[in-house]
Amino acid sequence: MADDELDVGAEEGKKGGKKKLIIIILVALLVLGGGGAAAFFFLMGGDDPEAAEGDEVATEEMVQTDGPAIYLDLDQAFVVDFLVLGKQRYLQLNMTLKSRDQGQIDAVKLHMPLIRNSLVLLFSSQSFDELQTVEGKQALKLAAVDTINNILTQETGLGGIEDVLFTNFVMQ
């Protein structure tokens, strides 16, 4: 009889040992799964400074607002004719564009035919008398920047041209 009691106790011990082993394995899996999830969270979008730094780089790639100025000289001069009081008048100007984003300078080169066309239309719609004043020239510069940035926005989704510099401006 004593042997029967010992066999029952051994069987209960084996069953209890299996339960403990299963519980330990489940706890280990939960701990490892939680650790993996935490690592994934921090690497992919948590408060990791390196991840935040990567976000800043992506923002800077869209439009750079600081850094050295990049200039693009528009090689061919713009020549526009006006009829003023029955006399033929001309405007010849050379331009250089200023930006801080090399990507937008490259976009200007790519879309140069469209940009030149729009600028010729802009220049030919001006008043010859107004262009002889400083205010008229400043207004033309602002209009040229807006024209170019509108084209870039349509084509690339971003502007990026800061200024237009008239490197030659001859009226006769």
PDB file of C-alpha atoms in Angstrom:
ATOM      1  CA  MET A   1       0.000   0.000   0.000  1.00  0.00           C
ATOM      2  CA  ALA A   2       2.792   2.345   0.716  1.00  0.00           C
ATOM      3  CA  ASP A   3       4.137   1.643  -2.734  1.00  0.00           C
ATOM      4  CA  ASP A   4       0.783   2.655  -4.245  1.00  0.00           C
ATOM      5  CA  GLU A   5       0.850   5.986  -2.413  1.00  0.00           C
ATOM      6  CA  LEU A   6       4.385   6.674  -3.627  1.00  0.00           C
ATOM      7  CA  ASP A   7       3.397   5.965  -7.251  1.00  0.00           C
ATOM      8  CA  VAL A   8       0.445   8.385  -7.022  1.00  0.00           C
ATOM      9  CA  GLY A   9       2.701  11.104  -5.569  1.00  0.00           C
ATOM     10  CA  ALA A  10       5.255  10.577  -8.328  1.00  0.00           C
ATOM     11  CA  GLU A  11       2.616  10.858 -11.019  1.00  0.00           C
ATOM     12  CA  GLU A  12       1.313  14.100  -9.480  1.00  0.00           C
ATOM     13  CA  GLY A  13       4.896  15.408  -9.327  1.00  0.00           C
ATOM     14  CA  LYS A  14       5.411  14.657 -13.006  1.00  0.00           C
ATOM     15  CA  LYS A  15       2.160  16.427 -13.930  1.00  0.00           C
ATOM     16  CA  GLY A  16       3.076  19.456 -11.773  1.00  0.00           C
ATOM     17  CA  GLY A  17       6.545  19.558 -13.360  1.00  0.00           C
ATOM     18  CA  LYS A  18       5.069  19.616 -16.851  1.00  0.00           C
ATOM     19  CA  LYS A  19       2.755  22.468 -15.893  1.00  0.00           C
ATOM     20  CA  LYS A  20       5.667  24.460 -14.455  1.00  0.00           C
ATOM     21  CA  LEU A  21       7.722  23.833 -17.599  1.00  0.00           C
ATOM     22  CA  ILE A  22       4.870  24.998 -19.854  1.00  0.00           C
ATOM     23  CA  ILE A  23       4.357  28.135 -17.723  1.00  0.00           C
ATOM     24  CA  ILE A  24       8.096  28.943 -17.821  1.00  0.00           C
ATOM     25  CA  ILE A  25       8.180  28.541 -21.623  1.00  0.00           C
ATOM     26  CA  LEU A  26       5.110  30.787 -22.034  1.00  0.00           C
ATOM     27  CA  VAL A  27       6.605  33.472 -19.785  1.00  0.00           C
ATOM     28  CA  ALA A  28       9.890  33.328 -21.713  1.00  0.00           C
ATOM     29  CA  LEU A  29       8.037  33.702 -25.018  1.00  0.00           C
ATOM     30  CA  LEU A  30       6.083  36.684 -23.680  1.00  0.00           C
ATOM     31  CA  VAL A  31       9.256  38.367 -22.422  1.00  0.00           C
ATOM     32  CA  LEU A  32      11.105  37.784 -25.693  1.00  0.00           C
ATOM     33  CA  GLY A  33       8.092  38.920 -27.757  1.00  0.00           C
ATOM     34  CA  GLY A  34       7.697  42.062 -25.662  1.00  0.00           C
ATOM     35  CA  GLY A  35      11.411  42.823 -25.968  1.00  0.00           C
ATOM     36  CA  GLY A  36      11.268  42.369 -29.740  1.00  0.00           C
ATOM     37  CA  ALA A  37       8.218  44.623 -29.999  1.00  0.00           C
ATOM     38  CA  ALA A  38       9.930  47.299 -27.895  1.00  0.00           C
ATOM     39  CA  ALA A  39      13.064  47.138 -30.055  1.00  0.00           C
ATOM     40  CA  PHE A  40      10.956  47.442 -33.206  1.00  0.00           C
ATOM     41  CA  PHE A  41       9.110  50.451 -31.770  1.00  0.00           C
ATOM     42  CA  PHE A  42      12.313  52.296 -30.876  1.00  0.00           C
ATOM     43  CA  LEU A  43      14.039  51.548 -34.155  1.00  0.00           C
ATOM     44  CA  MET A  44      11.099  52.406 -36.371  1.00  0.00           C
ATOM     45  CA  GLY A  45       9.456  55.398 -34.828  1.00  0.00           C
ATOM     46  CA  GLY A  46      10.045  55.859 -31.190  1.00  0.00           C
ATOM     47  CA  ASP A  47      11.990  58.573 -29.488  1.00  0.00           C
ATOM     48  CA  ASP A  48      15.270  57.485 -31.042  1.00  0.00           C
ATOM     49  CA  PRO A  49      17.431  60.570 -31.746  1.00  0.00           C
ATOM     50  CA  GLU A  50      18.945  58.929 -34.827  1.00  0.00           C
ATOM     51  CA  ALA A  51      15.472  58.279 -36.251  1.00  0.00           C
ATOM     52  CA  ALA A  52      14.486  61.894 -35.572  1.00  0.00           C
ATOM     53  CA  GLU A  53      17.685  63.018 -37.289  1.00  0.00           C
ATOM     54  CA  GLY A  54      16.717  60.938 -40.330  1.00  0.00           C
ATOM     55  CA  ASP A  55      13.340  62.710 -40.433  1.00  0.00           C
ATOM     56  CA  GLU A  56      15.133  66.081 -40.504  1.00  0.00           C
ATOM     57  CA  VAL A  57      17.281  64.937 -43.413  1.00  0.00           C
ATOM     58  CA  ALA A  58      14.167  63.892 -45.328  1.00  0.00           C
ATOM     59  CA  THR A  59      12.629  67.325 -44.698  1.00  0.00           C
ATOM     60  CA  GLU A  60      15.795  69.073 -45.865  1.00  0.00           C
ATOM     61  CA  GLU A  61      15.796  67.007 -49.045  1.00  0.00           C
ATOM     62  CA  MET A  62      12.369  68.373 -49.883  1.00  0.00           C
ATOM     63  CA  VAL A  63      13.353  72.043 -49.709  1.00  0.00           C
ATOM     64  CA  GLN A  64      16.617  73.373 -48.359  1.00  0.00           C
ATOM     65  CA  THR A  65      16.245  76.735 -46.729  1.00  0.00           C
ATOM     66  CA  ASP A  66      19.766  77.068 -45.429  1.00  0.00           C
ATOM     67  CA  GLY A  67      23.195  76.302 -46.733  1.00  0.00           C
ATOM     68  CA  PRO A  68      25.245  77.933 -49.451  1.00  0.00           C
ATOM     69  CA  ALA A  69      23.557  79.764 -52.275  1.00  0.00           C
ATOM     70  CA  ILE A  70      23.574  78.051 -55.658  1.00  0.00           C
ATOM     71  CA  TYR A  71      23.396  80.195 -58.788  1.00  0.00           C
ATOM     72  CA  LEU A  72      22.210  79.195 -62.242  1.00  0.00           C
ATOM     73  CA  ASP A  73      23.009  81.551 -65.096  1.00  0.00           C
ATOM     74  CA  LEU A  74      20.385  81.502 -67.836  1.00  0.00           C
ATOM     75  CA  ASP A  75      22.743  81.563 -70.791  1.00  0.00           C
ATOM     76  CA  GLN A  76      20.649  83.107 -73.519  1.00  0.00           C
ATOM     77  CA  ALA A  77      19.590  86.715 -73.106  1.00  0.00           C
ATOM     78  CA  PHE A  78      15.887  87.514 -73.181  1.00  0.00           C
ATOM     79  CA  VAL A  79      14.990  90.016 -75.904  1.00  0.00           C
ATOM     80  CA  VAL A  80      11.521  91.547 -75.938  1.00  0.00           C
ATOM     81  CA  ASP A  81      10.178  94.253 -78.236  1.00  0.00           C
ATOM     82  CA  PHE A  82       7.656  96.954 -77.339  1.00  0.00           C
ATOM     83  CA  LEU A  83       5.733  99.447 -79.436  1.00  0.00           C
ATOM     84  CA  VAL A  84       5.855 102.804 -77.623  1.00  0.00           C
ATOM     85  CA  LEU A  85       4.230 105.849 -79.242  1.00  0.00           C
ATOM     86  CA  GLY A  86       4.653 104.310 -82.681  1.00  0.00           C
ATOM     87  CA  LYS A  87       8.347 103.522 -82.140  1.00  0.00           C
ATOM     88  CA  GLN A  88       9.874 100.097 -81.774  1.00  0.00           C
ATOM     89  CA  ARG A  89      11.629  99.665 -78.395  1.00  0.00           C
ATOM     90  CA  TYR A  90      13.593  96.712 -77.042  1.00  0.00           C
ATOM     91  CA  LEU A  91      14.441  95.157 -73.722  1.00  0.00           C
ATOM     92  CA  GLN A  92      17.396  92.820 -73.407  1.00  0.00           C
ATOM     93  CA  LEU A  93      18.123  91.157 -70.084  1.00  0.00           C
ATOM     94  CA  ASN A  94      20.233  88.386 -68.723  1.00  0.00           C
ATOM     95  CA  MET A  95      19.205  86.544 -65.586  1.00  0.00           C
ATOM     96  CA  THR A  96      20.749  84.391 -62.893  1.00  0.00           C
ATOM     97  CA  LEU A  97      18.615  82.338 -60.507  1.00  0.00           C
ATOM     98  CA  LYS A  98      19.446  81.911 -56.834  1.00  0.00           C
ATOM     99  CA  SER A  99      18.457  78.870 -54.773  1.00  0.00           C
ATOM    100  CA  ARG A 100      19.773  76.772 -51.921  1.00  0.00           C
ATOM    101  CA  ASP A 101      18.402  73.491 -53.261  1.00  0.00           C
ATOM    102  CA  GLN A 102      20.410  71.662 -55.923  1.00  0.00           C
ATOM    103  CA  GLY A 103      17.386  69.502 -56.709  1.00  0.00           C
ATOM    104  CA  GLN A 104      15.373  72.545 -57.734  1.00  0.00           C
ATOM    105  CA  ILE A 105      18.258  73.921 -59.799  1.00  0.00           C
ATOM    106  CA  ASP A 106      18.268  70.586 -61.637  1.00  0.00           C
ATOM    107  CA  ALA A 107      14.475  70.857 -62.065  1.00  0.00           C
ATOM    108  CA  VAL A 108      14.903  74.338 -63.582  1.00  0.00           C
ATOM    109  CA  LYS A 109      17.361  72.905 -66.118  1.00  0.00           C
ATOM    110  CA  LEU A 110      14.949  70.097 -66.943  1.00  0.00           C
ATOM    111  CA  HIS A 111      11.967  72.420 -67.429  1.00  0.00           C
ATOM    112  CA  MET A 112      13.899  75.293 -69.027  1.00  0.00           C
ATOM    113  CA  PRO A 113      11.801  75.470 -72.237  1.00  0.00           C
ATOM    114  CA  LEU A 114       8.606  75.930 -70.219  1.00  0.00           C
ATOM    115  CA  ILE A 115      10.267  78.452 -67.894  1.00  0.00           C
ATOM    116  CA  ARG A 116      11.765  80.507 -70.756  1.00  0.00           C
ATOM    117  CA  ASN A 117       8.407  80.571 -72.528  1.00  0.00           C
ATOM    118  CA  SER A 118       6.622  81.809 -69.404  1.00  0.00           C
ATOM    119  CA  LEU A 119       9.276  84.436 -68.756  1.00  0.00           C
ATOM    120  CA  VAL A 120       9.100  85.762 -72.338  1.00  0.00           C
ATOM    121  CA  LEU A 121       5.328  86.093 -71.958  1.00  0.00           C
ATOM    122  CA  LEU A 122       5.801  87.849 -68.610  1.00  0.00           C
ATOM    123  CA  PHE A 123       8.417  90.274 -69.945  1.00  0.00           C
ATOM    124  CA  SER A 124       6.456  91.129 -73.085  1.00  0.00           C
ATOM    125  CA  SER A 125       3.351  91.949 -71.025  1.00  0.00           C
ATOM    126  CA  GLN A 126       5.147  94.701 -69.097  1.00  0.00           C
ATOM    127  CA  SER A 127       4.908  98.433 -69.638  1.00  0.00           C
ATOM    128  CA  PHE A 128       8.079  99.858 -71.176  1.00  0.00           C
ATOM    129  CA  ASP A 129       7.727 103.068 -69.167  1.00  0.00           C
ATOM    130  CA  GLU A 130       7.296 101.238 -65.847  1.00  0.00           C
ATOM    131  CA  LEU A 131      10.408  99.130 -66.488  1.00  0.00           C
ATOM    132  CA  GLN A 132      12.477 102.313 -66.596  1.00  0.00           C
ATOM    133  CA  THR A 133      11.850 102.829 -62.852  1.00  0.00           C
ATOM    134  CA  VAL A 134      13.533 100.991 -59.981  1.00  0.00           C
ATOM    135  CA  GLU A 135      10.125 100.001 -58.642  1.00  0.00           C
ATOM    136  CA  GLY A 136       9.176  98.530 -62.017  1.00  0.00           C
ATOM    137  CA  LYS A 137      12.353  96.456 -62.148  1.00  0.00           C
ATOM    138  CA  GLN A 138      11.806  95.210 -58.579  1.00  0.00           C
ATOM    139  CA  ALA A 139       8.223  94.248 -59.415  1.00  0.00           C
ATOM    140  CA  LEU A 140       9.476  92.392 -62.496  1.00  0.00           C
ATOM    141  CA  LYS A 141      12.003  90.465 -60.386  1.00  0.00           C
ATOM    142  CA  LEU A 142       9.270  89.393 -57.952  1.00  0.00           C
ATOM    143  CA  ALA A 143       6.970  88.407 -60.805  1.00  0.00           C
ATOM    144  CA  ALA A 144       9.771  86.359 -62.395  1.00  0.00           C
ATOM    145  CA  VAL A 145      10.415  84.506 -59.104  1.00  0.00           C
ATOM    146  CA  ASP A 146       6.688  83.789 -58.767  1.00  0.00           C
ATOM    147  CA  THR A 147       6.463  82.591 -62.375  1.00  0.00           C
ATOM    148  CA  ILE A 148       9.395  80.192 -62.002  1.00  0.00           C
ATOM    149  CA  ASN A 149       8.242  78.884 -58.612  1.00  0.00           C
ATOM    150  CA  ASN A 150       4.723  78.308 -59.945  1.00  0.00           C
ATOM    151  CA  ILE A 151       6.120  76.168 -62.764  1.00  0.00           C
ATOM    152  CA  LEU A 152       8.377  74.256 -60.364  1.00  0.00           C
ATOM    153  CA  THR A 153       5.454  73.689 -58.006  1.00  0.00           C
ATOM    154  CA  GLN A 154       3.345  72.321 -60.859  1.00  0.00           C
ATOM    155  CA  GLU A 155       6.120  70.049 -62.091  1.00  0.00           C
ATOM    156  CA  THR A 156       7.873  68.954 -58.873  1.00  0.00           C
ATOM    157  CA  GLY A 157       5.529  69.911 -56.036  1.00  0.00           C
ATOM    158  CA  LEU A 158       8.051  72.412 -54.626  1.00  0.00           C
ATOM    159  CA  GLY A 159       9.204  75.956 -55.377  1.00  0.00           C
ATOM    160  CA  GLY A 160      12.777  76.622 -54.340  1.00  0.00           C
ATOM    161  CA  ILE A 161      13.953  79.706 -56.246  1.00  0.00           C
ATOM    162  CA  GLU A 162      14.762  82.475 -53.775  1.00  0.00           C
ATOM    163  CA  ASP A 163      15.667  85.302 -56.097  1.00  0.00           C
ATOM    164  CA  VAL A 164      16.180  86.381 -59.680  1.00  0.00           C
ATOM    165  CA  LEU A 165      19.221  88.527 -60.393  1.00  0.00           C
ATOM    166  CA  PHE A 166      19.287  90.730 -63.482  1.00  0.00           C
ATOM    167  CA  THR A 167      22.912  90.606 -64.608  1.00  0.00           C
ATOM    168  CA  ASN A 168      22.260  92.722 -67.700  1.00  0.00           C
ATOM    169  CA  PHE A 169      19.267  95.009 -68.260  1.00  0.00           C
ATOM    170  CA  VAL A 170      19.301  97.135 -71.428  1.00  0.00           C
ATOM    171  CA  MET A 171      16.384  99.171 -72.712  1.00  0.00           C
ATOM    172  CA  GLN A 172      16.447 101.195 -75.933  1.00  0.00           C
TER     173      GLN A 172
END
